[in-house]
XYZ file of C-alpha atoms in Angstrom:
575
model
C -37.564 40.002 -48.327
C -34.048 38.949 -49.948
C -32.525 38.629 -46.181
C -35.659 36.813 -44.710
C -35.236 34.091 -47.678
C -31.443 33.256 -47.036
C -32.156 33.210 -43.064
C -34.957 30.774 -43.597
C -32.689 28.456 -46.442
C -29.278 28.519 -44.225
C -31.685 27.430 -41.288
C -33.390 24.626 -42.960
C -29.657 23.831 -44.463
C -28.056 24.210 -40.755
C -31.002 21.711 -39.380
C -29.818 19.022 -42.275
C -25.788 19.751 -41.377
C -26.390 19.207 -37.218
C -24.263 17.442 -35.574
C -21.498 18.314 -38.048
C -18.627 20.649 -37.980
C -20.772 23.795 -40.207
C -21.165 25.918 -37.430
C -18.135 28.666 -39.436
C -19.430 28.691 -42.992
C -23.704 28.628 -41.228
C -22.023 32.055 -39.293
C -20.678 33.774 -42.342
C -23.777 32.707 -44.692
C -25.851 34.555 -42.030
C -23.833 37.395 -41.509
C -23.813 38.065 -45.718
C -27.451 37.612 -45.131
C -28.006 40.433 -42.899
C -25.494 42.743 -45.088
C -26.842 45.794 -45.943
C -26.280 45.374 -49.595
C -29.172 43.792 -50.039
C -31.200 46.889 -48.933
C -28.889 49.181 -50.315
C -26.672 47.849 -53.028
C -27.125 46.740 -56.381
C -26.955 43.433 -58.126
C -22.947 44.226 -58.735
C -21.958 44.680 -55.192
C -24.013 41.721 -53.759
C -22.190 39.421 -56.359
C -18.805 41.162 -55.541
C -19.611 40.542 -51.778
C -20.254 36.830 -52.602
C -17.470 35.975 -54.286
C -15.268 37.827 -51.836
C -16.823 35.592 -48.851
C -16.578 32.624 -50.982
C -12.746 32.814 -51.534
C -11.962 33.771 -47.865
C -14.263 31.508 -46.511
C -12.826 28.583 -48.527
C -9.810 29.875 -48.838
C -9.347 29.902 -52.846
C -7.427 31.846 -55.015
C -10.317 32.810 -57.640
C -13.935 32.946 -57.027
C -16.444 33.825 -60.152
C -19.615 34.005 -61.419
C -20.386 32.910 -64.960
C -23.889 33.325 -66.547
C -25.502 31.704 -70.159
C -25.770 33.633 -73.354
C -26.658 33.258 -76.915
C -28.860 30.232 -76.085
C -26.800 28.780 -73.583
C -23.773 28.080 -76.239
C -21.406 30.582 -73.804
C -20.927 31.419 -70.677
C -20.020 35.245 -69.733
C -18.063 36.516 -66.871
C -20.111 38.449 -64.423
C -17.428 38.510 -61.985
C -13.816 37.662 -61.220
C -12.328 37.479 -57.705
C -8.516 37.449 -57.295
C -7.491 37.085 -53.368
C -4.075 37.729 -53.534
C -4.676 40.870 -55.295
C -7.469 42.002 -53.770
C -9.306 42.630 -57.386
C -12.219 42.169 -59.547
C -12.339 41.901 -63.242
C -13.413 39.737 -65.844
C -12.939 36.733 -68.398
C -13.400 36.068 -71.783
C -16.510 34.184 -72.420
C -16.593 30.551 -72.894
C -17.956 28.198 -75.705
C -19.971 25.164 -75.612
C -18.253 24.465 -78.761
C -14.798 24.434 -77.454
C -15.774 22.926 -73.654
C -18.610 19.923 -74.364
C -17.935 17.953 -71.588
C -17.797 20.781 -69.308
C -21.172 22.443 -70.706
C -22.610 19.032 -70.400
C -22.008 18.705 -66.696
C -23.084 22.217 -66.298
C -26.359 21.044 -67.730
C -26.441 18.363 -64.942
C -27.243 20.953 -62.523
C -25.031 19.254 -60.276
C -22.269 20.603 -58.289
C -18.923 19.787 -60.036
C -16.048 18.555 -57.352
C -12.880 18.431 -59.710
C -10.048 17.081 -57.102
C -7.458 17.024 -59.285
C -8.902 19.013 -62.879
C -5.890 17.789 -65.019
C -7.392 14.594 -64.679
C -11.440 15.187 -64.227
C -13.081 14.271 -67.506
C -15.854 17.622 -67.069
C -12.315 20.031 -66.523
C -9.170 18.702 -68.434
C -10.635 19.923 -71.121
C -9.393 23.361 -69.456
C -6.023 22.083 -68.811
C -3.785 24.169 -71.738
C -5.242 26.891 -72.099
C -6.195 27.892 -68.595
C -5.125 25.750 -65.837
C -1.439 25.949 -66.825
C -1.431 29.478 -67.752
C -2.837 29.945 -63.599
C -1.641 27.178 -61.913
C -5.251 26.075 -60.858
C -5.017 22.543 -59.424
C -8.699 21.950 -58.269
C -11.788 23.101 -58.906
C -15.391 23.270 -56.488
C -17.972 24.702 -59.561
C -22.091 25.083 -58.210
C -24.452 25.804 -60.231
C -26.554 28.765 -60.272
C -30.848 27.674 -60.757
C -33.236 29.931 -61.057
C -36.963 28.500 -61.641
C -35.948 25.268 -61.807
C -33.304 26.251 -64.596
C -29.234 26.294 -64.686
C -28.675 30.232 -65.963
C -24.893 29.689 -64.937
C -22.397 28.590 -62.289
C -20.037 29.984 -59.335
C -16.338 28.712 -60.132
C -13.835 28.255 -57.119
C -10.334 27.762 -58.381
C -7.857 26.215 -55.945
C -4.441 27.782 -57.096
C -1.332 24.476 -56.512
C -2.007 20.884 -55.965
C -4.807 18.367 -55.664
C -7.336 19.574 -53.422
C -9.859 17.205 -51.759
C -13.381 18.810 -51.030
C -15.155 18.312 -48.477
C -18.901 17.815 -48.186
C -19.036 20.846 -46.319
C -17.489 22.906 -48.423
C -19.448 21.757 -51.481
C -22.683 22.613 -49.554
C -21.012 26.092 -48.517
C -19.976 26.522 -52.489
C -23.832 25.433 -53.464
C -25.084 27.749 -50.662
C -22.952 30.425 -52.353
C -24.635 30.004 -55.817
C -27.821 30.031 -54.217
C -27.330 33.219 -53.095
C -26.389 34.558 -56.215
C -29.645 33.219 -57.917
C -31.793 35.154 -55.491
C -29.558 37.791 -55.839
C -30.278 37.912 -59.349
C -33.980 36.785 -59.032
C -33.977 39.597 -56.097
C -32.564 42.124 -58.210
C -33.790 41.842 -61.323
C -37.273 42.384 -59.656
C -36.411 45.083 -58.346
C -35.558 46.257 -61.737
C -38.575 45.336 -63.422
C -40.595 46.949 -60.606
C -38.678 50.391 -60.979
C -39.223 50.402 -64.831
C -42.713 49.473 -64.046
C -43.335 52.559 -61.753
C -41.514 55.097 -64.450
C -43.584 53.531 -66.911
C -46.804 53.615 -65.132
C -45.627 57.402 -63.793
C -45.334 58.141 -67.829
C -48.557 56.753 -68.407
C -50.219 58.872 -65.907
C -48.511 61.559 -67.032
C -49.588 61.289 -70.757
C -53.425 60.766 -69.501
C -53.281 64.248 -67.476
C -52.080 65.452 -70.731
C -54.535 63.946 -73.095
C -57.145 64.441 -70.037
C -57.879 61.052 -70.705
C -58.733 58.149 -68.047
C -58.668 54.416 -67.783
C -61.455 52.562 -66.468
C -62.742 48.739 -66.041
C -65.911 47.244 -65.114
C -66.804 43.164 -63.789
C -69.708 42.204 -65.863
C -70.807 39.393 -63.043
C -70.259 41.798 -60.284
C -70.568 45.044 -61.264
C -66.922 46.329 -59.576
C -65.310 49.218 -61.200
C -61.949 50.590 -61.122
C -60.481 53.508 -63.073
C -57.556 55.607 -62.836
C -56.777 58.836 -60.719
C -57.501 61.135 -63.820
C -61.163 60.489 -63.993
C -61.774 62.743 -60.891
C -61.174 66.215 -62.785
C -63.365 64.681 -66.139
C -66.017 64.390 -64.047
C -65.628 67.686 -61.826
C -64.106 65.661 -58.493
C -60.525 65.793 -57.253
C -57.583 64.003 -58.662
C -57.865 60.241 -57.307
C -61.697 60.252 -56.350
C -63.199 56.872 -56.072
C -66.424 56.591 -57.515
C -68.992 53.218 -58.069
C -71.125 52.508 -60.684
C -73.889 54.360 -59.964
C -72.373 57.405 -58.987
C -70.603 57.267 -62.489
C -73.840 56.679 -63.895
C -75.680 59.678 -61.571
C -73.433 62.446 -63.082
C -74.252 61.686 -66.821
C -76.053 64.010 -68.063
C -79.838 63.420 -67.817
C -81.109 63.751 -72.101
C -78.003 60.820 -72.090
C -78.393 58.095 -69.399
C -80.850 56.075 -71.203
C -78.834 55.759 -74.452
C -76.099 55.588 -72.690
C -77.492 52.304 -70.857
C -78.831 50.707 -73.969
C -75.429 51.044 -76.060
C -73.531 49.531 -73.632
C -76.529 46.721 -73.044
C -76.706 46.337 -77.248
C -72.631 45.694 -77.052
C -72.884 42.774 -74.122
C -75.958 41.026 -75.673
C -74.111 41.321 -79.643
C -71.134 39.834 -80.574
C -68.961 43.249 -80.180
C -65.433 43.865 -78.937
C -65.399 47.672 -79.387
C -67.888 50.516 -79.969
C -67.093 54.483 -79.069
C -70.096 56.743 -77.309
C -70.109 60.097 -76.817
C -72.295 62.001 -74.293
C -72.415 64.856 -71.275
C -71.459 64.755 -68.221
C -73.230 67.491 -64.992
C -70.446 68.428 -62.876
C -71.379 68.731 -58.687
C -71.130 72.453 -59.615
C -73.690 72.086 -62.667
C -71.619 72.553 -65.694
C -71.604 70.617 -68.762
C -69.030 69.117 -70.064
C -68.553 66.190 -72.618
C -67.012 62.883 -73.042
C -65.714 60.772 -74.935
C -65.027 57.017 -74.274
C -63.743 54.082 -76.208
C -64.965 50.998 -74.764
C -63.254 47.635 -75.734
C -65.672 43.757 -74.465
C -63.269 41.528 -72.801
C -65.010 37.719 -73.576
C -63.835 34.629 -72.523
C -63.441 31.497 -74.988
C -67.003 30.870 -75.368
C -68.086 34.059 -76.450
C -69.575 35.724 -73.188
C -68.993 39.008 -71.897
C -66.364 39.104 -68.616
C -64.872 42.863 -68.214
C -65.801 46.275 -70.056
C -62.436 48.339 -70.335
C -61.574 51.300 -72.227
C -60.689 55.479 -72.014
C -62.360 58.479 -71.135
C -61.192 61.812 -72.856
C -62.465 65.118 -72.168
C -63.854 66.287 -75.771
C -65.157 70.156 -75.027
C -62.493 71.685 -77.186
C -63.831 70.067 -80.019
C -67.306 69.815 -79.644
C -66.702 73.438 -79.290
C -64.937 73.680 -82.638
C -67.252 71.780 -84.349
C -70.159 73.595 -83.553
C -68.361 77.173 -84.622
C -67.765 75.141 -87.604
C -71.219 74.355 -88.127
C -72.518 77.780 -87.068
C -70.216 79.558 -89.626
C -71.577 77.794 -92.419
C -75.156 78.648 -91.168
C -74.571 81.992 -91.274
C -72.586 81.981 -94.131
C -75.511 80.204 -95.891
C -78.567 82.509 -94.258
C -76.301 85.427 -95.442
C -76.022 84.052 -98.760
C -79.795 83.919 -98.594
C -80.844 87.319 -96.975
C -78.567 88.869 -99.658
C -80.275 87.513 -102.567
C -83.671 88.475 -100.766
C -82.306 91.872 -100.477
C -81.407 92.567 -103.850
C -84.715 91.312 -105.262
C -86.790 93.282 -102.732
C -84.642 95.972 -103.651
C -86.250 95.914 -106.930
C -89.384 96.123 -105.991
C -89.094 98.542 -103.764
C -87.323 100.830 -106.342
C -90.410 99.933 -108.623
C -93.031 100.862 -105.430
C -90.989 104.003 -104.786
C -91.250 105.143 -108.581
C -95.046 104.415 -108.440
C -95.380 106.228 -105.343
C -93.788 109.385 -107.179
C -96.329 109.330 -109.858
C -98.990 108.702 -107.922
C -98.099 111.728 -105.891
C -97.835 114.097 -108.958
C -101.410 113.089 -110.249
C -102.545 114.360 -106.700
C -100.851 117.502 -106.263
C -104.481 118.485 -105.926
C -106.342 116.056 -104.023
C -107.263 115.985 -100.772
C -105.118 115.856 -97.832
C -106.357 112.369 -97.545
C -104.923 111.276 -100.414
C -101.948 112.702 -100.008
C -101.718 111.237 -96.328
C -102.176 107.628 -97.786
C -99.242 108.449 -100.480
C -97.123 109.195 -97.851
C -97.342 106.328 -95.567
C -96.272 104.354 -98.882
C -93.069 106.182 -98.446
C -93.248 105.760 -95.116
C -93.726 101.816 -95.516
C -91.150 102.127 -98.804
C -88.504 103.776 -96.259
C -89.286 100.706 -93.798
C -88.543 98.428 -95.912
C -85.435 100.074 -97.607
C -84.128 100.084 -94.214
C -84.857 96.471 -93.649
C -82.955 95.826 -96.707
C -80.517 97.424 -95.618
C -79.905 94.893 -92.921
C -80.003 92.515 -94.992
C -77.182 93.213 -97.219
C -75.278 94.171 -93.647
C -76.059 91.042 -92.512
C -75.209 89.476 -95.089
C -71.963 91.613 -95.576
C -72.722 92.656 -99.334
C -73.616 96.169 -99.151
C -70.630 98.112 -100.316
C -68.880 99.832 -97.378
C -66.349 103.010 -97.625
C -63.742 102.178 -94.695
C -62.080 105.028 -92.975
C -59.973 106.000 -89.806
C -63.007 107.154 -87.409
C -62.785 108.889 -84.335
C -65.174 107.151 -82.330
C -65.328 109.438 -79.580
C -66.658 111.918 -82.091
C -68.823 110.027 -83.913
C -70.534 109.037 -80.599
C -71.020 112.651 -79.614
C -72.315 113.708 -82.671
C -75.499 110.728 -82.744
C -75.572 111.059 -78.923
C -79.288 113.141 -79.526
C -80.459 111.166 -81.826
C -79.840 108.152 -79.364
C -81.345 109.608 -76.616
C -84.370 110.731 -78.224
C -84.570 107.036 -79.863
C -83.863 105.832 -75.772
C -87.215 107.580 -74.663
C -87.963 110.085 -72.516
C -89.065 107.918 -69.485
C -84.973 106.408 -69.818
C -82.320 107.766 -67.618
C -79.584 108.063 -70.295
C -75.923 109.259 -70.535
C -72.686 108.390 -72.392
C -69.051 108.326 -70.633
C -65.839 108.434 -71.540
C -65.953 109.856 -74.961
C -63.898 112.674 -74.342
C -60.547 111.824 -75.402
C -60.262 110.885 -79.326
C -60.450 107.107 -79.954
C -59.706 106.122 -83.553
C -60.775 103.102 -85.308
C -61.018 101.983 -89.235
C -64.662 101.398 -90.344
C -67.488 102.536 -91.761
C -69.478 105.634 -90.221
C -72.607 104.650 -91.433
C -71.951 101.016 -90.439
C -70.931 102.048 -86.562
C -73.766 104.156 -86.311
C -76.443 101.137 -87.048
C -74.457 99.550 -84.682
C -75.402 102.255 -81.962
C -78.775 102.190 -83.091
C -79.432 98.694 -83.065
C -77.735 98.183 -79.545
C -79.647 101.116 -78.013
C -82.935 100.231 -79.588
C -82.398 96.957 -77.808
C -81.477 98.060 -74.910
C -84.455 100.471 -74.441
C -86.897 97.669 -75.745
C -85.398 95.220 -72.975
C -86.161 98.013 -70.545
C -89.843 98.212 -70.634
C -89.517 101.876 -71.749
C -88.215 102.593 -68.338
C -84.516 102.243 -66.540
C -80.931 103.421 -66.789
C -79.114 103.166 -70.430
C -75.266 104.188 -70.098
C -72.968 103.944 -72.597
C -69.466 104.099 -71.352
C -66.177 104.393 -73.922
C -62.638 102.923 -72.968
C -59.015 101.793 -74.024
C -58.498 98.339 -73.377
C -55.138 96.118 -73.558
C -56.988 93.118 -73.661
C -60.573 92.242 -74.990
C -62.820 92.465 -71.905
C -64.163 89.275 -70.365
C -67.971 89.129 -69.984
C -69.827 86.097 -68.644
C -70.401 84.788 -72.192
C -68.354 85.874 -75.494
C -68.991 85.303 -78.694
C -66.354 83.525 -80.288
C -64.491 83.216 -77.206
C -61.582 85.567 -75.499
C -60.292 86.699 -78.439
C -61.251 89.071 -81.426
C -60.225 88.233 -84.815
C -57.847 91.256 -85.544
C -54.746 91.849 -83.662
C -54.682 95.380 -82.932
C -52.514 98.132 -84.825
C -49.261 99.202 -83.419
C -50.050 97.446 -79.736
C -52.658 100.095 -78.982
C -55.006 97.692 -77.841
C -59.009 98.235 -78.134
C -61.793 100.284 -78.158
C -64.867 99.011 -75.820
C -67.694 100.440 -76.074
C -70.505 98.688 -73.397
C -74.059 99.433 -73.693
C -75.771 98.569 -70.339
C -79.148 98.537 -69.330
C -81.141 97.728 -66.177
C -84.056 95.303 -67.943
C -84.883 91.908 -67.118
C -81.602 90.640 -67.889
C -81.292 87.846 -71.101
C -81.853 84.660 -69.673
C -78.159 83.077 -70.024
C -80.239 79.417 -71.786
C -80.285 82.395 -75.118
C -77.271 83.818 -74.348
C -75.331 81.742 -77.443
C -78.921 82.889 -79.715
C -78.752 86.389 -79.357
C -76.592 86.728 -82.646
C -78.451 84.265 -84.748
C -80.468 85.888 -87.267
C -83.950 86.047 -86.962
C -83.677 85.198 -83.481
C -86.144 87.987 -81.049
C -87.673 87.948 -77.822
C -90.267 90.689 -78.314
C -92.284 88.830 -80.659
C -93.705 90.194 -83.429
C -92.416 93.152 -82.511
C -88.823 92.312 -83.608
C -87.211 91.639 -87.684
C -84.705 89.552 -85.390
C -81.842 91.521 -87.149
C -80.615 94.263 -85.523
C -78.428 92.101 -83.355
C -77.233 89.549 -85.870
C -76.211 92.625 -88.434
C -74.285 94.467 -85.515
C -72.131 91.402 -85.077
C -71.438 90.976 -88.776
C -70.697 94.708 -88.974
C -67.753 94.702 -85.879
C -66.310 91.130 -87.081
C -66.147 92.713 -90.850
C -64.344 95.481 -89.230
C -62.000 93.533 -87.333
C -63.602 93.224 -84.168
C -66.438 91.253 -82.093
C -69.866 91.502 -80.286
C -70.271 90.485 -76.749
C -72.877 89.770 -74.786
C -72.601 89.216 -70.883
C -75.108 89.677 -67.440
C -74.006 92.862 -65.959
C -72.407 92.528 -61.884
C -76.069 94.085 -60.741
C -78.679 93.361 -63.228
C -79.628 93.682 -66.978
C -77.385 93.048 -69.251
C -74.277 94.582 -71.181
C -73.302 94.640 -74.852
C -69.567 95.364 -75.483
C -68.780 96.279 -79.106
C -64.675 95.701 -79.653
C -62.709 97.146 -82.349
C -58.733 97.545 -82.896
C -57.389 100.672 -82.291
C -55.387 102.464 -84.945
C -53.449 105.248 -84.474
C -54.195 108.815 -83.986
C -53.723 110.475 -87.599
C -52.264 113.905 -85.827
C -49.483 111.488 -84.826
C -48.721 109.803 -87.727
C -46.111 110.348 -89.841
């Protein structure tokens, strides 16, 4: 671009010169032209190659480049160009203060032809303490414009006597300080456009980061433009393009028409920023949600010209939020079912004595009687056992923690669980044969393997395949859906990583819409038929011991319950 400018400006400037002796300096201008500095170099060496030319070409001992500072009250070497030497350095800057006249012609704009600059009223001002110290006898100084504006001046110094210039040469020495303008112009853009790409490469980088987009919409027209990074928000590949309405298409369905009227409220009202939140369906059908922060651009009357703003991906803490929320539910419902539990504990201990008495005063009664007294006992037993839940659940029933060998524990219940599994249930247990020990409760873990095989034998239908299968795990296992996410709350002991025990069955499967319910308490599927417990006090009795719950669609059907625990170590081996 730099090149094509000069060719075109010595062109128009070798048209105005014809007929006239310019063809020398019109060959070097367009040889500098076509110098590869300008592609290559930097604005240093395309001034040094200037003021080289310009001395040869002219043949003058000094060529330099001076540019304005502080307000224009100095001027600052860029560049000095000795020819005898060969050299480039530099000057100390010069005042406006100490050179008026000089300044004042600079200001001019006009190139300043100083024959003789003892004598010239813009240079004698120079004459002790420059032009004697360097024997400089004339002087050919152009100006350097930029926008219409003097930002400095090239200075050709004639080192011995009076030196007439001619016309040509002052055009050469102006075509000279052109050049260093668009030098300057030239690069100084290039520059600008290099700290604009490292800034706009940071930018990009720090919205991958935040996962966070930019976006803009044309009220009149409708167009849209956003940034690379809202491709992965909305489940599409880094730099998709999408319009309007394929924006709008992947909101989520429950959100598009609030989403519409927000945005409609904010270009009918007088605002200039509002903040939504909503989901978005991915191509591949997950959720996911967003937030954006949408700023009205509105023009001097008042009316609405661009929507701009960001998208950020907010999962993480929707995510934490709701944990947040359902801790303090269940903190609160245990709160409750514990103070439920203790006052029906009363009365059952009040039934139970009744239903003592009552039995003594019919010792000899009929059989009757004494049937009905024991299904009080029955119902009394029921209900202590419900209780019992309760306080589980609600992690107030006092518990006697102990290093357990698991292994043996499940071996020792293992009739009891396949009696409670039913007869028509193909049921066996695996991998309990090497000692596995854990700190708990016994009576704790073995409502655990109650619950989680009643469960599994109700899902069934009565009919199917229960296994139970033990194992040593480095890492908790990862099921379709976890419970408070890939990790359990308890580091385990020593680096001996964790017990899993999965329970799987071959029932319906749970449908994965109740997968994140199946912990809540009072939550069932079998109706009346379920307290809605079982479940909810199993996962309160492995996260009081250190562990978690999981819940997950087995790889053919049913579904699989993995309890986790930390491992501690085997007592024979301790010290």
């Amino acid at each position: 671009m730099f090149c094509s400018l000069n060719i075109h400006a010595i062109g128009n400037w070798g048209a105005r010169m014809a007929g006239r002796d310019f063809s020398r300096q019109a060959q070097v201008l367009g040889t500098m032209a076509r110098s590869e500095v300008w592609r290559t170099g930097n604005r240093a060496s395309a001034i040094e190659l200037l003021v080289e030319t310009a001395a040869k070409s002219l043949n003058v001992e000094h060529v330099s480049v001076w540019l304005y500072a502080d307000a224009k009250s100095r001027i600052a070497c860029e560049d000095l160009y000795s020819r005898a030497t060969d050299t480039h350095g530099k000057a100390p800057s010069l005042s406006r203060s100490e050179f008026p006249a000089y300044f004042r012609a600079m200001d001019e704009s006009r190139v300043i032809a100083a024959a003789d600059a003892y004598t010239d009223p813009r240079t004698i001002e120079f004459a002790e303490s420059y032009l004697d110290t360097n024997g400089v006898g004339a002087m050919l100084d152009a100006p350097i414009v930029v926008g219409g504006d003097c930002i400095g001046v090239v200075c050709h110094e004639h080192v011995g006597g009076k030196r007439d210039w001619t016309s040509a040469e002052q055009i050469f020495a102006g075509s000279i300080a052109d050049f260093v303008a668009l030098a300057i112009e030239v690069f100084e853009r290039r520059r600008s456009e290099a700290k604009l790409q490292a800034r706009e490469e940071q930018l990009h980088q720090a919205l991958h980061s935040a996962s966070m987009a930019l976006w803009e919409v044309a009220v009149d027209t409708g167009a849209i433009w956003h940034s690379e990074q809202l491709g992965p928000l909305l489940g599409q590949e880094r730099g998709w393009q999408g319009s309007a309405a394929s924006l709008l298409a992947g909101v989520h369905p429950d959100d598009q028409s609030h989403l519409r009227q927000l945005f409609r409220q904010a270009l009918e009202s007088t605002t200039t920023e509002f903040v939504v939140e909503y989901r978005t369906v991915w191509p591949n059908e997950e959720v996911h949600w967003l937030k954006s922060q949408c700023f009205v651009l509105r023009d001097d009357q008042g009316r609405p010209q661009r929507l701009t703003g960001t998208i950020s991906n907010i999962d993480q803490r929707r995510r934490i939020e709701e944990e947040a929320r359902h801790v303090t539910r269940m903190t609160e419902m245990g709160r409750l079912a514990s103070s439920i539990a203790h006052d029906f504990n009363n009365l059952l201990t009040a039934v139970t004595g009744s239903a003592a008495l009552l039995e003594r005063t019919l010792l000899a009664a009929d059989d009757r009687s004494q049937a009905e007294v024991q299904h009080i006992f029955e119902a009394t037993s029921r209900a202590s056992a419900l209780v019992s839940q309760l306080l589980a659940f609600g992690r107030k029933r006092p518990i006697k923690p102990k290093r357990i060998d698991f292994s043996a524990l499940l071996t020792e219940v293992s009739d009891i669980l396949c009696r409670l599994a039913g007869p028509q249930v193909d049921f066996s247990i695996d991998g309990a044969d090497s000692p596995l020990y854990v700190f708990a409760d016994a009576s704790q873990l073995e409502q655990i393997l109650v619950n989680l095989v009643v469960n599994a034998k109700d899902a069934m239908l009565e009919e199917g395949t229960l296994t139970i299968t033990l194992a040593q795990e480095k890492a908790p296992p990862g099921l379709t859906f976890v419970s408070d996410g890939p990790d359990v709350s308890t580091t385990p002991l020593q680096g001996l990583g964790y017990l899993v025990m999965r329970v799987r069955d071959t029932g319906p499967g749970i449908p994965a819409t109740l997968w994140k319910d199946v912990f809540e308490p009072f939550f069932t599927t079998k109706g009346n038929a379920g307290s809605g417990l079982g479940l909810a006090t199993s996962y309160g009795i492995a996260k009081q011991a250190g562990g978690d719950l999981l819940v997950g669609q087995s790889s053919s059907e049913g579904t699989t319950m993995a309890l986790v625990l930390p491992l501690c170590p085997d007592p024979a081996h301790v010290p």
